[in-house]
Short mmCIF file of N, CA and C in Angstrom, two decimals:
data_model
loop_
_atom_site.label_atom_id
_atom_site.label_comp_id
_atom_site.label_asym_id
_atom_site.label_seq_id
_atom_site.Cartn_x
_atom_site.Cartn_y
_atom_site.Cartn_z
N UNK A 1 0.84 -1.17 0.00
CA UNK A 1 0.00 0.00 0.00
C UNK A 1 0.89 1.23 0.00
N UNK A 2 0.45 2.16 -0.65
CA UNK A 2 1.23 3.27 -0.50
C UNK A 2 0.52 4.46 -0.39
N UNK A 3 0.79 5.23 0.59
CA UNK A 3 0.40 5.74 1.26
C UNK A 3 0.67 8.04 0.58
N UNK A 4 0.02 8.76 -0.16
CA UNK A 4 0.16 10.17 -0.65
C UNK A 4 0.77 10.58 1.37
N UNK A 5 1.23 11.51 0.79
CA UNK A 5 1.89 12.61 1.65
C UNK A 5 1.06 12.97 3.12
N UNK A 6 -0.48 12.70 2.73
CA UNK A 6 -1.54 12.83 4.05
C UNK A 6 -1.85 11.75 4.52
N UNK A 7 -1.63 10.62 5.25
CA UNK A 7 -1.80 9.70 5.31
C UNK A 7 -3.50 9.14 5.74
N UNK A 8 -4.12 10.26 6.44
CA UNK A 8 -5.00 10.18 6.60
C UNK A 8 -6.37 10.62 5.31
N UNK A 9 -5.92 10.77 4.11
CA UNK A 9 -6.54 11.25 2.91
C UNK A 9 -6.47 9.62 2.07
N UNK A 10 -7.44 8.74 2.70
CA UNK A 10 -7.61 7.48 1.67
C UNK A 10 -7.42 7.68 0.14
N UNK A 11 -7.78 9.03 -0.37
CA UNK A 11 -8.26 9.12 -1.85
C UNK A 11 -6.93 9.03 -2.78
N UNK A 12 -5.77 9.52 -1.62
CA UNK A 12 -4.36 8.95 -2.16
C UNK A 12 -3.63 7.74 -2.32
N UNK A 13 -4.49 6.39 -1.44
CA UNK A 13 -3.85 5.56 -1.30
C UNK A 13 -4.09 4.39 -2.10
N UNK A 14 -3.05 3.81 -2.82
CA UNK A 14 -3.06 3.22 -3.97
C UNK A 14 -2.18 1.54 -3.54
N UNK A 15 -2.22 0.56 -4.15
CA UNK A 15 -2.26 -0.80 -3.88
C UNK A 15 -1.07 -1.16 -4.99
N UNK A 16 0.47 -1.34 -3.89
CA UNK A 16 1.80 -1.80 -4.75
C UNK A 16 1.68 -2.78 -5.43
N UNK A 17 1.37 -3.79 -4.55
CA UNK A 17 2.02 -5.41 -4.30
C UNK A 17 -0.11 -5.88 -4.60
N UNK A 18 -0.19 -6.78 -5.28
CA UNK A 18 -1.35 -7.24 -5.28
C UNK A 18 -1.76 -8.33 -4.30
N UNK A 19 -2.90 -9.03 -3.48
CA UNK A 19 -3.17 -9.76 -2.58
C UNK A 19 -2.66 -10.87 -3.81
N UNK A 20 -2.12 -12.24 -2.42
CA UNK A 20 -1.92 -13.06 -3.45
C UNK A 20 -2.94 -14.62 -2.78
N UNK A 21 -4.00 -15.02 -3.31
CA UNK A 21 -4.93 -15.73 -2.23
C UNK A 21 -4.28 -17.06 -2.02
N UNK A 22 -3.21 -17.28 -2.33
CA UNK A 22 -2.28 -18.64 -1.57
C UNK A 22 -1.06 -17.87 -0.84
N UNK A 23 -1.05 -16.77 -0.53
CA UNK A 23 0.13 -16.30 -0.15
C UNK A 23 0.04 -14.97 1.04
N UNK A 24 0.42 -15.32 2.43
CA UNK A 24 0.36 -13.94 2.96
C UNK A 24 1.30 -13.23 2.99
N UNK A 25 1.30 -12.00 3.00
CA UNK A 25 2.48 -10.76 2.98
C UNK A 25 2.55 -10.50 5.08
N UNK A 26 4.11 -11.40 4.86
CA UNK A 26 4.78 -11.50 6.26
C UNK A 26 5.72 -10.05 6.25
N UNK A 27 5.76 -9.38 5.84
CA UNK A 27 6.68 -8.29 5.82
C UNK A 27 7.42 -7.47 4.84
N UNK A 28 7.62 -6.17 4.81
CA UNK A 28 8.57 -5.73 3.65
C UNK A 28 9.56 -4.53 4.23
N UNK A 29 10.16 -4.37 3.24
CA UNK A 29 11.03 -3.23 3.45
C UNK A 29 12.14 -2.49 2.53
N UNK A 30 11.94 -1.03 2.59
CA UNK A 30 12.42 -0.60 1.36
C UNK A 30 13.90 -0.61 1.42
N UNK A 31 14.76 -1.18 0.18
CA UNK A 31 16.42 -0.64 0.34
C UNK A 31 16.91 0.02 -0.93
N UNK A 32 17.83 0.49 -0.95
CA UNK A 32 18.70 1.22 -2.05
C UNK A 32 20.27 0.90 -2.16
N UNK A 33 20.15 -0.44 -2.94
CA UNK A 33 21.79 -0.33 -3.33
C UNK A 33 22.64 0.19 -4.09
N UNK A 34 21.74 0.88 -4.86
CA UNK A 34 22.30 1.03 -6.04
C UNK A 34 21.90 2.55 -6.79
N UNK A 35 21.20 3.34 -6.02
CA UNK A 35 20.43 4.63 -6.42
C UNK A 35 19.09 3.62 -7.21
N UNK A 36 18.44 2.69 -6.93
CA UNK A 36 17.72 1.95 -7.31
C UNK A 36 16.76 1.82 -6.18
N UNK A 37 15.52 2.48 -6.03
CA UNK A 37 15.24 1.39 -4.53
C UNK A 37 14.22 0.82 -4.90
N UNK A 38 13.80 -0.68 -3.92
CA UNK A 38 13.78 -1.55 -4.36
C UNK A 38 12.41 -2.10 -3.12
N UNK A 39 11.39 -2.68 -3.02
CA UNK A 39 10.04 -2.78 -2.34
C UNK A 39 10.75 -4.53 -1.98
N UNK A 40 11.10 -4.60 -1.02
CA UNK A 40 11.51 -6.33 -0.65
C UNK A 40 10.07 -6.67 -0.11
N UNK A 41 9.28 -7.76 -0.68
CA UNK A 41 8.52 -8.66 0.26
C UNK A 41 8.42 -10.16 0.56
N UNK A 42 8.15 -10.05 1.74
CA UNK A 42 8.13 -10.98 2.40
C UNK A 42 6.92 -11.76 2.38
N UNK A 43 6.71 -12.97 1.78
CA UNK A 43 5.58 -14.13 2.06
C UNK A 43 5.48 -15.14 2.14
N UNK A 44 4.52 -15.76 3.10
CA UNK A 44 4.58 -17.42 3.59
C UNK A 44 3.26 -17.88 2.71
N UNK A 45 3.75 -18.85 1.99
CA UNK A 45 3.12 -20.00 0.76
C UNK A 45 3.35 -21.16 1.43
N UNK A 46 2.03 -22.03 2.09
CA UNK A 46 2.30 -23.29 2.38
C UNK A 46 3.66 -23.77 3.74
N UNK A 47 3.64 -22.17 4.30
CA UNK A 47 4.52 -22.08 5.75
C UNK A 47 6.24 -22.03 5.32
N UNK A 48 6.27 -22.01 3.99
CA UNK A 48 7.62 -21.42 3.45
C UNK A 48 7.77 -19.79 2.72
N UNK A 49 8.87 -19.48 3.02
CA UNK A 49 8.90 -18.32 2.67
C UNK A 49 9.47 -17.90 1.59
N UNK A 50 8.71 -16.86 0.51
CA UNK A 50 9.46 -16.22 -0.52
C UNK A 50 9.45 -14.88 -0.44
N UNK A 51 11.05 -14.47 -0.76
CA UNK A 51 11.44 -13.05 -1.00
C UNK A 51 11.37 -12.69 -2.44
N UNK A 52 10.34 -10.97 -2.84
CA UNK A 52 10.50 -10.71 -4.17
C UNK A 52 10.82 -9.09 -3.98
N UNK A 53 11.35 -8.90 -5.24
CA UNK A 53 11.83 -7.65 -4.96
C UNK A 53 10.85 -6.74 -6.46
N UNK A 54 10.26 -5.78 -5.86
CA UNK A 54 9.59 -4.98 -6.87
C UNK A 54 9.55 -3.16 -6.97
N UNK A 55 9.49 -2.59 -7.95
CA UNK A 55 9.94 -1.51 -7.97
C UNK A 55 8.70 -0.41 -7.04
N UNK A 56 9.76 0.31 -6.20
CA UNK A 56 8.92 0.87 -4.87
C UNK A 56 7.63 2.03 -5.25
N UNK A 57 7.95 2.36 -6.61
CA UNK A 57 6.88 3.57 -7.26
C UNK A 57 5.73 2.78 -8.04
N UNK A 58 5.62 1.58 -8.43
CA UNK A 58 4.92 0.61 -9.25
C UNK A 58 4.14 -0.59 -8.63
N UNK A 59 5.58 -0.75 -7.90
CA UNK A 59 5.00 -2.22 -7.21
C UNK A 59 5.10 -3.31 -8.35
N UNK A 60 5.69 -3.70 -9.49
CA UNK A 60 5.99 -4.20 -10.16
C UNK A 60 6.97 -4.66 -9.71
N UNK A 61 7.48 -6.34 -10.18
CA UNK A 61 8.32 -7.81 -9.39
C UNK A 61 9.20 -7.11 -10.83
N UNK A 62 10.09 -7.16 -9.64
CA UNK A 62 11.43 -7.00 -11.00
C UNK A 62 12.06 -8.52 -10.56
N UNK A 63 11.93 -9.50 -9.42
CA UNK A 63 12.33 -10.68 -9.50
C UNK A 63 11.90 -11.31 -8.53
N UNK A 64 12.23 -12.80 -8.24
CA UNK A 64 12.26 -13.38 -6.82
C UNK A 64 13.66 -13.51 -6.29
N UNK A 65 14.16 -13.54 -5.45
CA UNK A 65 15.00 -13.75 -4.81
C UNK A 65 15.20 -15.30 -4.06
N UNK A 66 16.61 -16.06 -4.70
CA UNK A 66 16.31 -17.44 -4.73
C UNK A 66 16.94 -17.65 -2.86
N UNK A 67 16.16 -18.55 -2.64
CA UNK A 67 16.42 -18.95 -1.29
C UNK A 67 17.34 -20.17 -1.02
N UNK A 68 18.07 -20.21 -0.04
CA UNK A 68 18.75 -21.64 0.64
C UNK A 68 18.59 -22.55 0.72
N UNK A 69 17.31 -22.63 0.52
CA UNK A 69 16.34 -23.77 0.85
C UNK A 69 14.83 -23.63 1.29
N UNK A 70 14.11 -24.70 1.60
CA UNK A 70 12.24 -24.02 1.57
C UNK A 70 12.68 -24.12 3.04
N UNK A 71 12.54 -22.88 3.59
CA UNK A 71 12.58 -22.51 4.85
C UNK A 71 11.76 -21.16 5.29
N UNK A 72 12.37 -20.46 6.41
CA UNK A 72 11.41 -19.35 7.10
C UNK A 72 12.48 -18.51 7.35
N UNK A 73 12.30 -16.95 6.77
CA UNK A 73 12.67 -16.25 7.16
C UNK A 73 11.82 -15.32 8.42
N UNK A 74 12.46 -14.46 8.68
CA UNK A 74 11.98 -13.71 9.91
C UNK A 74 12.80 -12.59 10.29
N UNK A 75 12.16 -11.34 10.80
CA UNK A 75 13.42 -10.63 11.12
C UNK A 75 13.53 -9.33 9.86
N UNK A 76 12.92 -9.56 8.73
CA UNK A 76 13.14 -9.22 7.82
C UNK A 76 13.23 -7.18 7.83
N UNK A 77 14.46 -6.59 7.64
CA UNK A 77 14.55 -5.24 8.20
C UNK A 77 15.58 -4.53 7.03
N UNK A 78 15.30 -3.29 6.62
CA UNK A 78 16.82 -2.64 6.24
C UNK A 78 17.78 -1.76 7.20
N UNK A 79 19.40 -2.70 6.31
CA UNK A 79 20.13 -2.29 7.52
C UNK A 79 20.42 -0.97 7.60
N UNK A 80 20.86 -0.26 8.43
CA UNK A 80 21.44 1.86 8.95
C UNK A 80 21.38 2.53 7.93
N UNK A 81 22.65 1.27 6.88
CA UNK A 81 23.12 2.08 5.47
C UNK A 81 21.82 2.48 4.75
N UNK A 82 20.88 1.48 4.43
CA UNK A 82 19.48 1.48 3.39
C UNK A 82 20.03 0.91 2.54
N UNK A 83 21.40 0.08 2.36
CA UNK A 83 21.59 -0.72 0.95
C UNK A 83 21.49 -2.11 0.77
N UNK A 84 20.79 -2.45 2.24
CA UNK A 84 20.06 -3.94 1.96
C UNK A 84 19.18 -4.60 3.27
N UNK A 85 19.14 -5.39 2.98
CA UNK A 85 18.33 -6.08 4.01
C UNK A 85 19.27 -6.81 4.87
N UNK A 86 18.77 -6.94 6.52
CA UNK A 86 18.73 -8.21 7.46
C UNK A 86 17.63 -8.57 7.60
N UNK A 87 17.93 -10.24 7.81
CA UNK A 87 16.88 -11.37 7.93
C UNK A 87 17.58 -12.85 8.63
N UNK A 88 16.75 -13.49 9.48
CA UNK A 88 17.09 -14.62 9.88
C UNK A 88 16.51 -15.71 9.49
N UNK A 89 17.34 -16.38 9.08
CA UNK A 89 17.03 -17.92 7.97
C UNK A 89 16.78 -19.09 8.81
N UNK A 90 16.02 -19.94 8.97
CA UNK A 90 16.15 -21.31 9.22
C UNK A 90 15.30 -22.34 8.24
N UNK A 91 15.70 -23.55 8.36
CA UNK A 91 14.62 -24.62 7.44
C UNK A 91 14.88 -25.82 8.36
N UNK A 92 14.50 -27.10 8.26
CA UNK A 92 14.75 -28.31 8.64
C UNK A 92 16.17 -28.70 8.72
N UNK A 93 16.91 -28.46 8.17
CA UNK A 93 18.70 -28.55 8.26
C UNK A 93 19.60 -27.66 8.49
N UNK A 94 18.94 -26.39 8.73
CA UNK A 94 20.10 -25.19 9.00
C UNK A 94 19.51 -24.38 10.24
N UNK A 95 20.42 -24.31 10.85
CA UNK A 95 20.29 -24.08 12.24
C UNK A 95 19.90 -22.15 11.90
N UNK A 96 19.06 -21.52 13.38
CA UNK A 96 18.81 -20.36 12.94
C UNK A 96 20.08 -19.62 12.61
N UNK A 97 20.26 -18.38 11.50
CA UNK A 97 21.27 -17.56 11.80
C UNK A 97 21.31 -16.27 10.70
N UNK A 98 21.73 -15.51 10.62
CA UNK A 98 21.62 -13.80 9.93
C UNK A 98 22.35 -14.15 8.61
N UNK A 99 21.63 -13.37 7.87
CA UNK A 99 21.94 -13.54 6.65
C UNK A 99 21.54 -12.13 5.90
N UNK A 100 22.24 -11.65 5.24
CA UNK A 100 21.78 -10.42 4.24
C UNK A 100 21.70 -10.71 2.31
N UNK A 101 20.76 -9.29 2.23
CA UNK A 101 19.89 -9.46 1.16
C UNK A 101 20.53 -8.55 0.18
N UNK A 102 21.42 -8.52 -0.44
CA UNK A 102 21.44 -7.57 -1.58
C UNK A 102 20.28 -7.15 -2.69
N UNK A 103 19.25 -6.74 -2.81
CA UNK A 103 18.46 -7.18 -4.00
C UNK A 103 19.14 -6.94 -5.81
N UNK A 104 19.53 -6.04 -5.57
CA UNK A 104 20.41 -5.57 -7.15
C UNK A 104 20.49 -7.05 -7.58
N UNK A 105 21.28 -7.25 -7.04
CA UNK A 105 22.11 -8.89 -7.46
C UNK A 105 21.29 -10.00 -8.20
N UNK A 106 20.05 -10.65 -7.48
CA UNK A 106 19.56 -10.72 -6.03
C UNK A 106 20.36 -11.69 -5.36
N UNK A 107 21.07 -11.35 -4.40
CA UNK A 107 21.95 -12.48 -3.99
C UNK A 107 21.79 -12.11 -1.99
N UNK A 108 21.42 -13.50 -1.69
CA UNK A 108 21.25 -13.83 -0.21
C UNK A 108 22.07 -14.69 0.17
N UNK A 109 23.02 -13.93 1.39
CA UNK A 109 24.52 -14.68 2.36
C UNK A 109 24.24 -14.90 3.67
N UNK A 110 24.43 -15.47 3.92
CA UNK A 110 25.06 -15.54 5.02
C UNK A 110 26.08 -14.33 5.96
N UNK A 111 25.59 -13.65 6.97
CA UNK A 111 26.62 -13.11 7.52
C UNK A 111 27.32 -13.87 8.26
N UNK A 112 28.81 -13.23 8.10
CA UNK A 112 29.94 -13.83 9.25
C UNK A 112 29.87 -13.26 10.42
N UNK A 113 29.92 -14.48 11.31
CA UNK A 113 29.95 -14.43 12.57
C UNK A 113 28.24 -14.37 12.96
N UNK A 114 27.43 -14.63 12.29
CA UNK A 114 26.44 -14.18 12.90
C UNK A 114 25.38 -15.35 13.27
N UNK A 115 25.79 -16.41 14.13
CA UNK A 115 25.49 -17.70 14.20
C UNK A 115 25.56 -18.65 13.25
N UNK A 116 26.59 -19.51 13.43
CA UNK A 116 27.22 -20.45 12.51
C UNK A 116 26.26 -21.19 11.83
N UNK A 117 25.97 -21.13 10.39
CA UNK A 117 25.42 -22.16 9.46
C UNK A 117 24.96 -23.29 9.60
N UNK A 118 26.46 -23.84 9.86
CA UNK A 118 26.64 -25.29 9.98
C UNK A 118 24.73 -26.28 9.27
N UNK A 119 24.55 -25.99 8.33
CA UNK A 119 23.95 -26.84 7.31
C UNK A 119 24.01 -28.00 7.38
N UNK A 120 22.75 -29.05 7.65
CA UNK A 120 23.03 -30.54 8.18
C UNK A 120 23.13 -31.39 7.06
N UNK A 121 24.00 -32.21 6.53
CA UNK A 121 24.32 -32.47 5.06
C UNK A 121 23.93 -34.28 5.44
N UNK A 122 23.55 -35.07 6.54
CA UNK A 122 23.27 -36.01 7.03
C UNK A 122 21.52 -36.42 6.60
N UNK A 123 20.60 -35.12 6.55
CA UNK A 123 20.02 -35.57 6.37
C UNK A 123 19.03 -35.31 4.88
N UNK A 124 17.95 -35.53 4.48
CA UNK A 124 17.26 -35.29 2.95
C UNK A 124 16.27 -34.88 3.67
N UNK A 125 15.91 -34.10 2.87
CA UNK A 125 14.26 -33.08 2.65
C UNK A 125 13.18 -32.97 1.09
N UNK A 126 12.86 -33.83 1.62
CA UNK A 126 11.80 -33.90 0.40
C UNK A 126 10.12 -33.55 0.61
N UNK A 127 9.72 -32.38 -0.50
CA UNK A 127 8.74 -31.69 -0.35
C UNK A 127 7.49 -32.91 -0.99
N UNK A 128 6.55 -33.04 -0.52
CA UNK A 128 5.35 -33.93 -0.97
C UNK A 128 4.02 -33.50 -1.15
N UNK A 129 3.04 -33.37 -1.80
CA UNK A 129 1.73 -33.11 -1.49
C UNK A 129 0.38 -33.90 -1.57
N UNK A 130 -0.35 -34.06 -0.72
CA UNK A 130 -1.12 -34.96 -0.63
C UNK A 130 -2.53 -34.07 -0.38
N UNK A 131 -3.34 -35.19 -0.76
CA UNK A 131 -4.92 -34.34 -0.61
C UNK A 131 -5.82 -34.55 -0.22
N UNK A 132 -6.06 -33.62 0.52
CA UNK A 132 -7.07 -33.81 1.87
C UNK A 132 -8.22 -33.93 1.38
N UNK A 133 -9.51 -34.80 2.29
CA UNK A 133 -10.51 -35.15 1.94
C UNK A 133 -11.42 -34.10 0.99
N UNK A 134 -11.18 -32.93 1.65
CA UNK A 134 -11.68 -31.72 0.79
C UNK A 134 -11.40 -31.31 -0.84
N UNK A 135 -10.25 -32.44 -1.02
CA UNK A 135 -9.70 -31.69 -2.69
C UNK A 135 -8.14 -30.81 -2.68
N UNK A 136 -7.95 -30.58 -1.54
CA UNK A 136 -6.82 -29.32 -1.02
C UNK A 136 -5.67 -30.07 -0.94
N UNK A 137 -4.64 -29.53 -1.62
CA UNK A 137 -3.54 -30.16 -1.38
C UNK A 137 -2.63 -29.83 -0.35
N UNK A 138 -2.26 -30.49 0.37
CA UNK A 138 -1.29 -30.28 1.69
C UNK A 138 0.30 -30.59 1.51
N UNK A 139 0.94 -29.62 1.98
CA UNK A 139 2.49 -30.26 1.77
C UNK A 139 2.69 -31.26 3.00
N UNK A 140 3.88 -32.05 2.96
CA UNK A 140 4.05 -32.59 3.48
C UNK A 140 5.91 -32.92 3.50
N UNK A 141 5.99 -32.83 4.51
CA UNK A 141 7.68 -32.93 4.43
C UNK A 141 8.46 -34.16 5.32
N UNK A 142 8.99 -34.50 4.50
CA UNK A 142 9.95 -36.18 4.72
C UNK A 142 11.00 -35.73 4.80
N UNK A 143 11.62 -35.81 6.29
CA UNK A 143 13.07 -35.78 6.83
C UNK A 143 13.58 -37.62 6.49
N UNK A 144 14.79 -37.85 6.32
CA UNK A 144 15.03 -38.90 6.53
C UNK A 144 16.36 -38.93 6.23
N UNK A 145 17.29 -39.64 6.91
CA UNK A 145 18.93 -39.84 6.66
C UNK A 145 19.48 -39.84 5.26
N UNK A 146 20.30 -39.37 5.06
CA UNK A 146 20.32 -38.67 3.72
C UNK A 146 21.18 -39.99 3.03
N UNK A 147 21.87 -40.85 3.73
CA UNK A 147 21.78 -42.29 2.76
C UNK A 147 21.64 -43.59 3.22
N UNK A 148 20.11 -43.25 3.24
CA UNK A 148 18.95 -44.36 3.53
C UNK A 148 18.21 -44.42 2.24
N UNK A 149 18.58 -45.92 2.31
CA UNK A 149 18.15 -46.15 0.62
C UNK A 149 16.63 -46.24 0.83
N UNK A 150 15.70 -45.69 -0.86
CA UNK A 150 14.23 -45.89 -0.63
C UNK A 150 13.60 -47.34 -0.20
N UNK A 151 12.74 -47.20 0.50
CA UNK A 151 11.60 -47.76 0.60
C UNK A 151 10.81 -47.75 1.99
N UNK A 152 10.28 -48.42 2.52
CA UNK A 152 9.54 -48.37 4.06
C UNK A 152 10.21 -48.22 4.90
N UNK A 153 10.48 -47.47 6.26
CA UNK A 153 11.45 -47.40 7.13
C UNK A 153 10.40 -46.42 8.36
N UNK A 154 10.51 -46.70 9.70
CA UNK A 154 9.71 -46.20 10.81
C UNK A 154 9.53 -44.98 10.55
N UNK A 155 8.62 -44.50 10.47
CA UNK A 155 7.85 -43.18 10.56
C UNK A 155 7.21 -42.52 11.76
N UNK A 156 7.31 -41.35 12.47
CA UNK A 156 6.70 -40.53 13.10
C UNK A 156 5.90 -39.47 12.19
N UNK A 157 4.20 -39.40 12.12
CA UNK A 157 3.72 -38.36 11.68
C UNK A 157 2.89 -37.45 12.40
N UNK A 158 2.91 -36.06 12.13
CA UNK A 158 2.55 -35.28 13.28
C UNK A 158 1.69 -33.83 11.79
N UNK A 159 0.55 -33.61 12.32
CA UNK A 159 0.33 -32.61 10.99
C UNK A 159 -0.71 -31.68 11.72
N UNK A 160 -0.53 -30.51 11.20
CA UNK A 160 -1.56 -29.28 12.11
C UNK A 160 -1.87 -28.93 10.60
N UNK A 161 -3.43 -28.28 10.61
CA UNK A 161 -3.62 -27.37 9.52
C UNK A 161 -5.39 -27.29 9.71
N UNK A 162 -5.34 -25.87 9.63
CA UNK A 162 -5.98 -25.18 10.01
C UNK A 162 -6.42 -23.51 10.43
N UNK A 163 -7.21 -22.58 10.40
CA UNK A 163 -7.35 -21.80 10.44
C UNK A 163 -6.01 -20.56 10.11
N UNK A 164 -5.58 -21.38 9.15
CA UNK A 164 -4.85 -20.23 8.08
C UNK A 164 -3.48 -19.98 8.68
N UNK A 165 -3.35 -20.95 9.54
CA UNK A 165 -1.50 -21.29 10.15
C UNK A 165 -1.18 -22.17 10.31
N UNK A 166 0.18 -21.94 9.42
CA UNK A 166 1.15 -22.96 9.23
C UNK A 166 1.87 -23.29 10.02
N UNK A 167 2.14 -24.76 10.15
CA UNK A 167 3.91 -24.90 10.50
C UNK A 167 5.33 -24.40 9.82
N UNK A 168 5.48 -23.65 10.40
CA UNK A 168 6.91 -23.54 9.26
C UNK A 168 8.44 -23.89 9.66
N UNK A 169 8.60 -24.52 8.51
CA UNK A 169 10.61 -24.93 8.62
C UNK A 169 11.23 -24.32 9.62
N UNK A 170 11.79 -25.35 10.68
CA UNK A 170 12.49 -24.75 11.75
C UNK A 170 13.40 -25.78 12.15
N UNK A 171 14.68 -25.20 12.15
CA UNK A 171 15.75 -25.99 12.88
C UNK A 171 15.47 -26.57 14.19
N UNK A 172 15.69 -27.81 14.80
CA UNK A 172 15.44 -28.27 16.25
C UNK A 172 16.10 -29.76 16.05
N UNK A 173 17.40 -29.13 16.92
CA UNK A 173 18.42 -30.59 16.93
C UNK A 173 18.03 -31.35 17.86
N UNK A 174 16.66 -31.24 18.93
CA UNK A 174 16.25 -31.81 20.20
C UNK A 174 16.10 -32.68 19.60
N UNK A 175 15.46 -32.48 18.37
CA UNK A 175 14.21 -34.12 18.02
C UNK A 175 12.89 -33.29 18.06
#
């Protein structure tokens, strides 16, 4: 949404980013790397998150921004300078930790020092969808030792869904 100079004068306020009805808008924020600035948003599809970057006067996707993996960001802010974003990454194999957003590029790092990576390379993540009595397709996600050959092997299943919240990708070395 963008908002004319009176904020309280609706007759100015005009619609960037369009609703997307499989997708909620978790956050945005404007940066400038480049004398370019740039509308970052943030949305959870199916309790994973995608970053797109679109032009801040239009609201037009000049791209997506490719991710690490189907995981959850959070956190999502521009840093002092205004020439990019912080955000904190996790998924099923990577432990939480800070990472920045160039959009120009679009290229997403990892910061140093800013809680170690360490990426679990032991195990596989495979995305599935299955369909609920209703017709609706549900994801479904299969952790399993990353060389464990296919076929039947003990399963724990655990599934929430409902009133429009997700589970989303989260590191947890407890178990």
């Amino acid at each position: 949404l963008a908002v004319g100079s009176d904020p309280a004068d609706r007759t100015m306020w005009r619609c960037l980013v369009p609703e997307d009805a499989t997708a909620n808008i978790a956050g945005a924020a404007v940066v400038d790397p480049d004398g370019v600035e740039h509308l970052i948003v943030l949305r959870t599809r199916n309790g994973r998150t995608e970053l797109t970057a679109h032009d801040v006067d239009t609201g037009l996707r000049r791209h997506a921004v490719p991710m690490p993996g189907d995981g959850t960001v959070s956190a999502l802010s521009t840093t002092s300078d205004g020439r990019s974003c912080a955000l904190t990454y996790t998924d099923w194999v990577t432990p939480r930790s800070n990472w920045s957003l160039d959009p120009a590029l679009p290229l997403l790092a990892p910061v140093t020092g800013g809680g170690g990576i360490g990426r679990r390379t032991d195990v596989r993540t495979e995305i599935l969808h299955y369909p609920s009595t209703d017709g609706v397709e549900v994801p479904l996600t299969l952790l399993s030792p990353a060389d464990a050959p296919p076929g039947p092997r003990p399963t724990l299943l655990t599934a929430y869904g409902g009133f429009n919240v997700a589970f989303k990708p989260s590191y947890q070395p407890e178990g």
